[in-house]
Every structure is written in structure tokens, then in C-alpha cells.
Coordinates of C-alpha atoms and ligand atoms in Angstrom, one line a residue:
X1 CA -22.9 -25.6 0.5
X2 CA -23.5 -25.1 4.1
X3 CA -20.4 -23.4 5.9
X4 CA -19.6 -22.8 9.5
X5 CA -18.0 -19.5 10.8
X6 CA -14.4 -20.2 11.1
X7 CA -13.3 -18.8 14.9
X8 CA -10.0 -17.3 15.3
X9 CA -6.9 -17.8 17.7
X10 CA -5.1 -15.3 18.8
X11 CA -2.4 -16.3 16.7
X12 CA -4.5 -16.4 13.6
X13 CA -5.4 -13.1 14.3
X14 CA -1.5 -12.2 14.4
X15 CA -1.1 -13.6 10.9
X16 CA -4.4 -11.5 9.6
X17 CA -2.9 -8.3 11.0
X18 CA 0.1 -8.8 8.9
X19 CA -1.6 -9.7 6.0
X20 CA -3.9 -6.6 6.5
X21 CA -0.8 -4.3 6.6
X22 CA 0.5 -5.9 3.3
X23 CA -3.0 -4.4 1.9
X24 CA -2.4 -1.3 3.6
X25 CA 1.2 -0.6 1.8
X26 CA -0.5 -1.8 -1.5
X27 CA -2.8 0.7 -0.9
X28 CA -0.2 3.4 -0.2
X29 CA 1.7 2.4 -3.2
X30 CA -1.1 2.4 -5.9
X31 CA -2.1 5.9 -4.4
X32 CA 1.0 7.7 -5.7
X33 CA 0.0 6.6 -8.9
X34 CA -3.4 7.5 -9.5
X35 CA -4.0 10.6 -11.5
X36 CA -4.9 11.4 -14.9
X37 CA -3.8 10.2 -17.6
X38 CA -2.1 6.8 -15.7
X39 CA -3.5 3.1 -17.3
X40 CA -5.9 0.9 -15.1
X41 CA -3.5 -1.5 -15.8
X42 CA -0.4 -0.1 -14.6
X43 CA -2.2 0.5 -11.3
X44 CA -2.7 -3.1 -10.9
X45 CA 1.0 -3.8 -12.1
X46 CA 2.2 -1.7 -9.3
X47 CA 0.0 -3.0 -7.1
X48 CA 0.9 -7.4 -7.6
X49 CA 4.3 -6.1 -8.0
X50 CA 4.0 -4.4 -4.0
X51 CA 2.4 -7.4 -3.1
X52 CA 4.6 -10.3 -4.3
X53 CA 7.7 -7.7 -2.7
X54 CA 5.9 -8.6 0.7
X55 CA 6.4 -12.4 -0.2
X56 CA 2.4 -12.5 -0.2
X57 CA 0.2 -13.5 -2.8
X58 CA -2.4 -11.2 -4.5
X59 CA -6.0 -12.9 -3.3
X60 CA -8.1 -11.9 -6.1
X61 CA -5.8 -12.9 -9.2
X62 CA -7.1 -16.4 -10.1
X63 CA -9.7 -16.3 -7.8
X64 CA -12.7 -18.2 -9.8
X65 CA -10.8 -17.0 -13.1
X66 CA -10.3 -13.4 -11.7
X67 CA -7.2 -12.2 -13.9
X68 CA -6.3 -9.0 -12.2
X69 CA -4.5 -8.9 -8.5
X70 CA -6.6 -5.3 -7.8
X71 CA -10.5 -4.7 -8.9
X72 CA -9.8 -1.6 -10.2
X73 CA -13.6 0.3 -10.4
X74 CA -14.1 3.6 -11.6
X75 CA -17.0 6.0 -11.9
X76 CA -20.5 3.7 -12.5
X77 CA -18.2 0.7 -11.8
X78 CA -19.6 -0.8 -8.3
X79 CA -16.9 -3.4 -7.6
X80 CA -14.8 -6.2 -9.5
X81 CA -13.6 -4.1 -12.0
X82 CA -10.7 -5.3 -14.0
X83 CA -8.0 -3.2 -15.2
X84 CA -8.2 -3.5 -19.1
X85 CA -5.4 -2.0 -21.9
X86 CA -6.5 1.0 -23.0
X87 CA -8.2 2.1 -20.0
X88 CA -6.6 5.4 -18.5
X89 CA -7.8 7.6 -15.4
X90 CA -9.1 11.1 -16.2
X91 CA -9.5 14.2 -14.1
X92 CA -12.6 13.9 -12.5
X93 CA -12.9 10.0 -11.9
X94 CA -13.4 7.8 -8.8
X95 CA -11.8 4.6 -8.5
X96 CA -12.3 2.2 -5.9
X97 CA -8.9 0.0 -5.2
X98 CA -10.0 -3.7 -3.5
X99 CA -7.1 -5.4 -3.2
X100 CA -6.2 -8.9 -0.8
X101 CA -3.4 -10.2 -0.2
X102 CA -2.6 -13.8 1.0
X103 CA 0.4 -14.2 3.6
X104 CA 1.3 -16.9 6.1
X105 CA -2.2 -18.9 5.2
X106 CA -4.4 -15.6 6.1
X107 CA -6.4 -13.2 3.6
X108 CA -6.1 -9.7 4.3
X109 CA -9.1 -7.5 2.1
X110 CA -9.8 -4.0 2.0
X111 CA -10.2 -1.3 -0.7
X112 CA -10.9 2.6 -1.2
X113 CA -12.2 5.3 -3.5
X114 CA -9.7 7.8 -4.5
X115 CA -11.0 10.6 -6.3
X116 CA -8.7 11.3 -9.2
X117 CA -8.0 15.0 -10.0
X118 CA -11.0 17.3 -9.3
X119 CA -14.3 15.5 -8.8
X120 CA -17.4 17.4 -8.5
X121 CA -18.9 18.8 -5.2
X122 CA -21.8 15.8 -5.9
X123 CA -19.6 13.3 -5.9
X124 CA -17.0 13.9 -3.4
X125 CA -20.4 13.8 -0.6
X126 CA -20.9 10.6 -2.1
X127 CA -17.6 9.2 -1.2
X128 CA -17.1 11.0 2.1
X129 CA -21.2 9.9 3.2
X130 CA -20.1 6.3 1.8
X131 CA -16.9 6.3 4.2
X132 CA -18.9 7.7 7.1
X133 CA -21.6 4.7 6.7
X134 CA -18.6 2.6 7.1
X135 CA -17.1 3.8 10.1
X136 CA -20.8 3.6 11.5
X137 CA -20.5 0.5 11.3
X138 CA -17.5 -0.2 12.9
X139 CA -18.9 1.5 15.9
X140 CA -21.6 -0.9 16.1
X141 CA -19.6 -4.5 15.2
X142 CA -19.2 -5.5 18.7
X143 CA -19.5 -9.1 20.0
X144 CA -23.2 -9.7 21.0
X145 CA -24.1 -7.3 17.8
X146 CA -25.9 -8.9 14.7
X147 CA -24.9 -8.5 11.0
X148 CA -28.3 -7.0 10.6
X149 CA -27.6 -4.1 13.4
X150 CA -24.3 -3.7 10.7
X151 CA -26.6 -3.7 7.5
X152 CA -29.4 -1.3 9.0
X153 CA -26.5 1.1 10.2
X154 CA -25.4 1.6 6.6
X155 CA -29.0 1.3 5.2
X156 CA -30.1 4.4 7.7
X157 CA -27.2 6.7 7.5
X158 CA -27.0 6.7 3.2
X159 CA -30.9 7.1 2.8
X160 CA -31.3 10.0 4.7
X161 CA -29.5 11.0 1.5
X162 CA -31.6 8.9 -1.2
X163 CA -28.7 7.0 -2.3
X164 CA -29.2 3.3 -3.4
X165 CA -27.3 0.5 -1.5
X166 CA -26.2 -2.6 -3.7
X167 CA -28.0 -5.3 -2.2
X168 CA -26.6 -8.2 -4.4
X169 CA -22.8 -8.1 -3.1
X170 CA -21.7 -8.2 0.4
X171 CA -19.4 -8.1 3.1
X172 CA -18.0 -11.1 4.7
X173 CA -15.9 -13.0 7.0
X174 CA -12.2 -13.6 6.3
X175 CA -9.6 -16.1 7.3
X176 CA -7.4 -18.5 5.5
X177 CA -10.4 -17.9 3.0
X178 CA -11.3 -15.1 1.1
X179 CA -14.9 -15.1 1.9
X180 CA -16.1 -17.1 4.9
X181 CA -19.6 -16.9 7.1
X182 CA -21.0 -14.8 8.3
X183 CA -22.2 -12.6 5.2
X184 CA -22.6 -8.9 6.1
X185 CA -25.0 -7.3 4.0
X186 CA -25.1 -3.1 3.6
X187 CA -28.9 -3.3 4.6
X188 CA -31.0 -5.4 7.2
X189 CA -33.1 -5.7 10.5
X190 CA -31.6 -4.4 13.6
X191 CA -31.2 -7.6 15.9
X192 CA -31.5 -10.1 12.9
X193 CA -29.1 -12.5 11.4
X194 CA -26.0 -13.9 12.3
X195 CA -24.6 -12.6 15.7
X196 CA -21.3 -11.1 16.0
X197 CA -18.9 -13.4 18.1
X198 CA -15.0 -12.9 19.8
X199 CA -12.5 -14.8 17.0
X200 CA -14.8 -13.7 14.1
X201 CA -12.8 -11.6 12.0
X202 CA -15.1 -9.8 9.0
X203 CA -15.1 -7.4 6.4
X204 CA -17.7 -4.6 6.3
X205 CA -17.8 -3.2 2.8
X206 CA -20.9 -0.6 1.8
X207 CA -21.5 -0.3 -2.1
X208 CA -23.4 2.9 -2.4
X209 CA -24.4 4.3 -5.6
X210 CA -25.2 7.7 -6.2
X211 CA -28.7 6.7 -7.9
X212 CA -30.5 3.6 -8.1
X213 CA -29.5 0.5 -6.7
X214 CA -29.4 -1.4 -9.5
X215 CA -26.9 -2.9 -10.8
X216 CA -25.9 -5.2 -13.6
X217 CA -23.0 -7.6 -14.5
X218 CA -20.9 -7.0 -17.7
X219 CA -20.3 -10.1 -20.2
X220 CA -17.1 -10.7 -18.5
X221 CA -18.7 -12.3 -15.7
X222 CA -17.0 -9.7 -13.4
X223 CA -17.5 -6.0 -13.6
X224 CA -20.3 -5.0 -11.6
X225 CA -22.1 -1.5 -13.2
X226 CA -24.8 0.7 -12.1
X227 CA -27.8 0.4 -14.3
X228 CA -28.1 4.3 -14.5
X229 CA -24.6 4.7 -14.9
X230 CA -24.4 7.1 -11.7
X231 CA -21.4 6.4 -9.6
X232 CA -20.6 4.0 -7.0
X233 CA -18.5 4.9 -3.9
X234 CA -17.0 1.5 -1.8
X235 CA -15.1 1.3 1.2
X236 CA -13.8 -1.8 3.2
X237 CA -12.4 -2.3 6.5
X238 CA -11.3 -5.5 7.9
X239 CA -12.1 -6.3 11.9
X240 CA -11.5 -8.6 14.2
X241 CA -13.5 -9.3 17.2
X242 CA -11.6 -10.3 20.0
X243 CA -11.2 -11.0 23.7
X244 CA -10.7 -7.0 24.3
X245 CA -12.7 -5.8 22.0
X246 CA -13.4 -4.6 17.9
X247 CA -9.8 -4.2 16.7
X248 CA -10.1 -2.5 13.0
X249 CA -6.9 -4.3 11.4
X250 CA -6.6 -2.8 8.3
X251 CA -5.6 0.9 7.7
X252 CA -5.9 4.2 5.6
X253 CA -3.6 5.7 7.6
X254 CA -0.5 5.0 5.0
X255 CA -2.5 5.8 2.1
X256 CA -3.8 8.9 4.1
X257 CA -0.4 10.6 4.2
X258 CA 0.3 9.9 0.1
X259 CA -3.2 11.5 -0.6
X260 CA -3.1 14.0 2.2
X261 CA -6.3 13.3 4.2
X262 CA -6.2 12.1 8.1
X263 CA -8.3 8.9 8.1
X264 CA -9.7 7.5 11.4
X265 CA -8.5 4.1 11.2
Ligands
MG1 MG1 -14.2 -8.1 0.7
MG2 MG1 -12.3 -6.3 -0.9

């Protein structure tokens, strides 16, 4: 189905702000709780629970049949993981927490890869190089920019590193959908594809995998697994392009001061 970019007012963009910072207190809530030995699905419990306390409405749960309110992915788990009994954290994992959260009309969507106990020295480059790809991004999603300039940012900064970028899921833009035009792919031609625009507000989200690229999908028609089984790091920001400038609307920064790090946005 062919589908137009949905611009944004400035008063849309006030809505999307607040629905970012529901995300960003989910975010900051479900990070007290990840450690070993805690269930997947607890996470998620906590997680609808902070949601629903912010009178919003989780995004994912429901969405095409999605049953969880988080995508709870850890270790060789790309994205779209879903939180099932029985599963439990251990020392040494990395979980990626997507969550959205629907308030006032307006999709807010962003997630993070907490590393869970100790992780190895391997591992923890992975997730730092993933978040840096991100933010190198950002610098770049200015009005006048393309969504290839975006996806051949990400593309150059992880390979100098021989990790694989998932090509089959991207980033996208949001509104009073989840997932609107453009599509931001994590690879691309700088100069090519759709061109970034003031009222556009989009989600850049690099899936990089510590191995090969490939990826499969489980028989539940969600979970999204590296072929080789080597982990996948994901990060996601949500932006808006505006009048003034690139405004990054959602934010580590809550999150930052449960886990201890100081995050740039
Ligand atoms: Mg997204
Ligand atoms: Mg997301």
C-alpha cells in the first residue's frame, strides 16, 4: 500500500514529546529491575504496568497479534523478542528493551541494550560501537539529509569493525502510527532515498550483530535471531525535525542515572 509521509505541527510534535518521555520513565523503571536471576516476563509486567500509570497505552501489545507491551531481546535475540514464562536473565546477558507507548493519539518508540551483570570485554564494544553508530546518525538527520546519508553512516562506522548490520528490519517514521514513511534503513547510499524534511519525525534504530548479518524468524512469527547465534546490540532514538532544527525527543538520560552511565541524549 502506497503511504505518504505524515508532516507534523508543532503541536503534534508537543504530543510526541510527551509520549517519548512516557518511554523514557518505562525505560528508567524496567532498568531497576534487570539483573540476574529476574523473569523476562516480570520485566514486561513492570514495564505495561509504568505505562498504563502514565494513562498511555503500550504500542506494541496487540500490535498485528504482538502479546507483550516490551520486545524483550536478549543475547542472539535481534529485536521483537517476547517475554516468555520460564525465561530469567543471567549474569552476563544483553537485553535490548523496545518499548512504545501511545498517548494523546501520538506513538512514542525507543529501546536500549542493558548489559546484565558482567558481560564480556567483546560484548560490551559491541553495545557501546552499536550506540555510537546511533548517535552518528543523529548528527547527520538534518532536514535536506537523505535516509541513505543515515543508513551509510551506520553501515561505515560498524564495518570498520566487521560486524553485520540487519538489513531486513528498519527504522521508520512515527506519528499517530507506529510505523509511518519514510523507512530508515541501517545501510545505504549517501544522497539516495527519501530526503529528510522539517515536521518529519523518525526513528533511527541500528541492529548490529556481532557476526553475520543473518538473521532468521522463530515459529512465533516474532522473535527475530541471529543465524550464528552471536549477539545483537539495538539502540533507538526518536527525532523530530523541525523549524529549528534535529530535536532528539526521547531520552537515556533517566535510565542513565538508574544504571549509572551519562548518556548524550
Ligand atoms: Mg521503532
Ligand atoms: Mg522500537
Amino acid at each position: 500500500m502506497f503511504r505518504r509521509v505524515k508532516y507534523k505541527t508543532e503541536s503534534d510534535f508537543e504530543k510526541l514529546r510527551k509520549s517519548a518521555q512516557v518511554v523514557a520513565v518505562t525505560l528508567a523503571e524496567v532498568a531497576k529491575c534487570i539483573k540476574p536471576g529476574v523473569p523476562l516476563t516480570y520485566l514486561d509486567q513492570i514495564g505495561e504496568e509504568c505505562i498504563r500509570d502514565h494513562h498511555a497505552v503500550p504500542s506494541f501489545k496487540g500490535y498485528e497479534g504482538f502479546p507483550s507491551a516490551l520486545c524483550l531481546s536478549v543475547n542472539d535475540v535481534v529485536v521483537h523478542g517476547i517475554p516468555k514464562a520460564g525465561d530469567y536473565l543471567q549474569d552476563g546477558d544483553i537485553i535490548s528493551v523496545d518499548c512504545g507507548a501511545l498517548l494523546d493519539g501520538f506513538h512514542g518508540d525507543f529501546a536500549y541494550t542493558f548489559a546484565v551483570g558482567e558481560v564480556s570485554e567483546e560484548v560490551r564494544l559491541l553495545m557501546e560501537r552499536t550506540k555510537e553508530s546511533l548517535y552518528k546518525a543523529i548528527d547527520v538527520a538534518v532536514a535536506g539529509k537523505t535516509v541513505g546519508d543515515i543508513g551509510h553512516t551506520v553501515e561505515t562506522y560498524v564495518g570498520q569493525f566487521n560486524y553485520g548490520v540487519v538489513r531486513e528490519l528498519c527504522g521508520h517514521g512515527i506519528g499517530k502510527d507506529m510505523h509511518e514513511r519514510p523507512d530508515i534503513p541501517n545501510y545505504g547510499k549517501s544522497g539516495y532515498g527519501d530526503r529528510l524534511q522539517e515536521g518529519m519525525c523518525i526513528c533511527i534504530e541500528p541492529m548490529i550483530t556481532m557476526g553475520s548479518r543473518k538473521i532468521y524468524m522463530e515459529n512465533d512469527g516474532w522473535t527475530i535471531r541471529t543465524q550464528d547465534h552471536k549477539p545483537a546490540a539495538h539502540y533507538e532514538h526518536q527525532l523530530a525535525i523541525t523549524s529549528k532544527g534535529t530535536e532528539v525527543i526521547s531520552s537515556y538520560k533517566l535510565l542513565g542515572e538508574v544504571i549509572g552511565t551519562n548518556e548524550k541524549y
